[in-house]
Amino acid sequence: MKEKLQQSVKKYATRDNLLILALLGILLMVIAVPVGTSEGGTKEEGERTPQADAEDRYAGTEEGYAASYEQEMEKQLEELLESMEGVGNVKVMITLAASDERVILKDYDISEEQDASRIVENTVFYTDENGRENPYCQKIITPRVEGVVVVAEGGDDPRRIIEITDVIQSLFDVPVHKIRVVRMKSE
């Protein structure tokens, strides 16, 4: 078996076949390399930035990203609490510690001179579909939840208050003294 393999390798391992195999390998590597940004830091058509995704998600809101984020969190928490047994109808108010923080991509050029080295910081930009240049946002850090108030039909039952408080603490890492659960007025 080993001798057969050696004979077939000698038969097919000609200079032309090895050259073709090497070129095919190079071609596969070129195809596999991902395409980056074009010159000037603009994004290729169809590529999305985290900033553009977040802006699209909350497009048309006058309050801005933080307020929309707050409203979305309130809605999700209301749905979650209403699905708990014995809680009933719920209204939720969430306060945020600050607005969102955007981390902008920077490019650093280091030039070494005789006595010292110098670092030049440049912001990376992309061009949107309207032709405007915007800084490329690597990520958006959502604001921290500062406090939560829950008005619930079951807000007078001590067991429900503890359950609601525990749920809020696990979701938002808010201290107990910044969570209030009260009974909803009956109509």
Short mmCIF file of C-alpha atoms in Angstrom, two decimals:
data_model
loop_
_atom_site.label_atom_id
_atom_site.label_comp_id
_atom_site.label_asym_id
_atom_site.label_seq_id
_atom_site.Cartn_x
_atom_site.Cartn_y
_atom_site.Cartn_z
CA MET A 1 0.00 0.00 0.00
CA LYS A 2 2.80 2.41 0.95
CA GLU A 3 4.71 1.62 -2.24
CA LYS A 4 1.60 2.21 -4.34
CA LEU A 5 1.14 5.63 -2.76
CA GLN A 6 4.77 6.59 -3.40
CA GLN A 7 4.49 5.55 -7.04
CA SER A 8 1.33 7.58 -7.61
CA VAL A 9 2.89 10.64 -5.91
CA LYS A 10 5.95 10.39 -8.19
CA LYS A 11 3.68 9.98 -11.22
CA TYR A 12 1.50 13.05 -10.51
CA ALA A 13 3.99 15.28 -8.64
CA THR A 14 5.32 16.96 -11.74
CA ARG A 15 6.49 20.55 -11.78
CA ASP A 16 3.43 21.73 -13.74
CA ASN A 17 0.96 20.00 -11.39
CA LEU A 18 2.65 21.46 -8.29
CA LEU A 19 2.55 24.95 -9.85
CA ILE A 20 -1.17 24.59 -10.61
CA LEU A 21 -1.83 23.36 -7.06
CA ALA A 22 0.07 26.34 -5.59
CA LEU A 23 -1.88 28.81 -7.76
CA LEU A 24 -5.17 27.22 -6.73
CA GLY A 25 -4.16 27.60 -3.07
CA ILE A 26 -3.34 31.29 -3.57
CA LEU A 27 -6.64 31.82 -5.40
CA LEU A 28 -8.58 30.24 -2.51
CA MET A 29 -6.78 32.47 0.01
CA VAL A 30 -7.59 35.61 -2.00
CA ILE A 31 -11.25 34.62 -2.23
CA ALA A 32 -11.43 33.92 1.52
CA VAL A 33 -9.97 37.31 2.59
CA PRO A 34 -12.83 39.58 3.78
CA VAL A 35 -13.27 42.90 2.02
CA GLY A 36 -12.64 45.89 4.32
CA THR A 37 -13.68 49.49 3.97
CA SER A 38 -12.85 51.44 0.85
CA GLU A 39 -10.48 54.38 0.79
CA GLY A 40 -11.30 57.23 3.19
CA GLY A 41 -13.05 55.03 5.73
CA THR A 42 -16.36 54.87 3.90
CA LYS A 43 -18.42 51.74 4.28
CA GLU A 44 -19.30 49.59 1.30
CA GLU A 45 -22.93 49.64 0.18
CA GLY A 46 -25.09 47.29 2.22
CA GLU A 47 -22.81 47.30 5.28
CA ARG A 48 -24.37 48.46 8.55
CA THR A 49 -22.80 50.16 11.53
CA PRO A 50 -23.99 49.62 15.11
CA GLN A 51 -24.88 53.32 15.21
CA ALA A 52 -27.02 53.10 12.07
CA ASP A 53 -28.80 50.01 13.42
CA ALA A 54 -29.59 51.76 16.70
CA GLU A 55 -30.70 54.94 14.95
CA ASP A 56 -32.99 52.94 12.63
CA ARG A 57 -34.46 51.11 15.60
CA TYR A 58 -35.50 54.36 17.27
CA ALA A 59 -36.03 56.44 14.11
CA GLY A 60 -38.81 58.97 14.30
CA THR A 61 -38.74 59.37 18.06
CA GLU A 62 -38.53 62.98 19.14
CA GLU A 63 -37.16 62.10 22.58
CA GLY A 64 -34.08 60.37 21.20
CA TYR A 65 -32.34 57.10 21.85
CA ALA A 66 -32.32 57.16 25.68
CA ALA A 67 -36.03 57.96 25.99
CA SER A 68 -36.95 55.30 23.44
CA TYR A 69 -34.75 52.78 25.25
CA GLU A 70 -36.48 53.71 28.52
CA GLN A 71 -39.96 53.27 26.98
CA GLU A 72 -39.02 49.92 25.48
CA MET A 73 -37.69 48.65 28.83
CA GLU A 74 -40.86 49.85 30.61
CA LYS A 75 -43.06 48.05 28.09
CA GLN A 76 -41.09 44.79 28.36
CA LEU A 77 -41.13 44.94 32.18
CA GLU A 78 -44.90 45.60 32.20
CA GLU A 79 -45.50 42.56 29.99
CA LEU A 80 -43.28 40.40 32.16
CA LEU A 81 -44.87 41.47 35.46
CA GLU A 82 -48.43 41.11 34.11
CA SER A 83 -47.62 37.51 33.21
CA MET A 84 -46.76 36.74 36.86
CA GLU A 85 -49.48 35.14 38.98
CA GLY A 86 -51.35 37.46 41.31
CA VAL A 87 -49.84 40.70 39.98
CA GLY A 88 -52.66 41.78 37.64
CA ASN A 89 -52.53 44.98 35.61
CA VAL A 90 -49.28 46.90 35.88
CA LYS A 91 -47.83 50.32 35.10
CA VAL A 92 -44.06 50.78 35.24
CA MET A 93 -41.81 53.84 35.34
CA ILE A 94 -38.07 53.49 34.86
CA THR A 95 -35.53 56.28 35.38
CA LEU A 96 -32.11 56.16 33.77
CA ALA A 97 -28.87 57.46 35.31
CA ALA A 98 -27.69 59.18 32.11
CA SER A 99 -28.06 59.13 28.37
CA ASP A 100 -26.44 56.58 26.07
CA GLU A 101 -22.70 56.65 25.43
CA ARG A 102 -21.30 56.15 21.94
CA VAL A 103 -17.81 54.74 21.47
CA ILE A 104 -16.31 56.22 18.30
CA LEU A 105 -13.65 54.34 16.31
CA LYS A 106 -10.26 56.11 16.29
CA ASP A 107 -7.24 55.54 14.08
CA TYR A 108 -3.83 56.26 15.59
CA ASP A 109 -0.74 57.26 13.61
CA ILE A 110 2.55 56.97 15.48
CA SER A 111 5.51 58.91 14.13
CA GLU A 112 8.92 58.63 15.69
CA GLU A 113 11.17 61.66 15.63
CA GLN A 114 14.69 62.15 16.95
CA ASP A 115 13.80 63.00 20.55
CA ALA A 116 10.28 61.65 21.00
CA SER A 117 7.44 59.85 19.35
CA ARG A 118 4.22 61.58 18.42
CA ILE A 119 0.73 60.05 18.32
CA VAL A 120 -1.91 61.56 16.05
CA GLU A 121 -5.53 60.55 16.68
CA ASN A 122 -7.97 60.52 13.75
CA THR A 123 -11.69 59.74 13.86
CA VAL A 124 -12.87 57.15 11.33
CA PHE A 125 -15.84 58.31 9.25
CA TYR A 126 -18.33 56.57 6.98
CA THR A 127 -20.56 58.10 4.34
CA ASP A 128 -24.30 57.42 4.68
CA GLU A 129 -26.77 57.01 1.82
CA ASN A 130 -27.36 60.80 1.75
CA GLY A 131 -23.65 61.50 1.21
CA ARG A 132 -23.04 62.88 4.73
CA GLU A 133 -19.95 61.86 6.66
CA ASN A 134 -20.63 60.49 10.15
CA PRO A 135 -18.20 59.16 12.75
CA TYR A 136 -18.11 55.36 12.82
CA CYS A 137 -19.63 54.20 16.10
CA GLN A 138 -18.12 50.93 17.39
CA LYS A 139 -20.80 50.41 20.02
CA ILE A 140 -23.53 52.14 21.97
CA ILE A 141 -23.44 51.72 25.73
CA THR A 142 -26.98 51.81 27.06
CA PRO A 143 -27.66 53.90 30.16
CA ARG A 144 -27.84 52.30 33.60
CA VAL A 145 -31.26 51.96 35.24
CA GLU A 146 -31.39 54.24 38.29
CA GLY A 147 -34.80 53.45 39.78
CA VAL A 148 -38.07 51.61 39.13
CA VAL A 149 -41.63 52.25 40.31
CA VAL A 150 -44.31 49.61 39.76
CA VAL A 151 -48.02 50.26 40.24
CA ALA A 152 -49.79 46.89 40.29
CA GLU A 153 -53.22 45.54 41.19
CA GLY A 154 -51.49 42.99 43.42
CA GLY A 155 -49.24 45.65 44.94
CA ASP A 156 -50.65 45.25 48.44
CA ASP A 157 -49.66 41.56 48.85
CA PRO A 158 -46.25 41.33 50.59
CA ARG A 159 -45.36 38.13 48.70
CA ARG A 160 -46.02 39.81 45.33
CA ILE A 161 -44.00 42.87 46.38
CA ILE A 162 -41.01 40.64 47.20
CA GLU A 163 -41.37 38.70 43.93
CA ILE A 164 -41.63 41.89 41.85
CA THR A 165 -38.66 43.44 43.68
CA ASP A 166 -36.56 40.29 43.12
CA VAL A 167 -37.40 40.24 39.41
CA ILE A 168 -36.44 43.90 38.99
CA GLN A 169 -33.21 43.42 40.94
CA SER A 170 -32.19 40.47 38.79
CA LEU A 171 -32.95 42.27 35.54
CA PHE A 172 -31.51 45.71 36.24
CA ASP A 173 -29.16 45.30 39.24
CA VAL A 174 -30.96 48.13 41.05
CA PRO A 175 -30.66 48.37 44.87
CA VAL A 176 -33.82 47.54 46.83
CA HIS A 177 -34.21 51.08 48.16
CA LYS A 178 -34.59 52.34 44.56
CA ILE A 179 -37.50 49.99 43.76
CA ARG A 180 -41.06 50.81 44.85
CA VAL A 181 -44.10 48.58 44.38
CA VAL A 182 -47.49 50.10 45.21
CA ARG A 183 -51.09 49.06 44.83
CA MET A 184 -53.06 50.31 41.84
CA LYS A 185 -56.22 52.22 42.73
CA SER A 186 -59.40 50.27 42.07
CA GLU A 187 -62.03 51.75 39.80
#
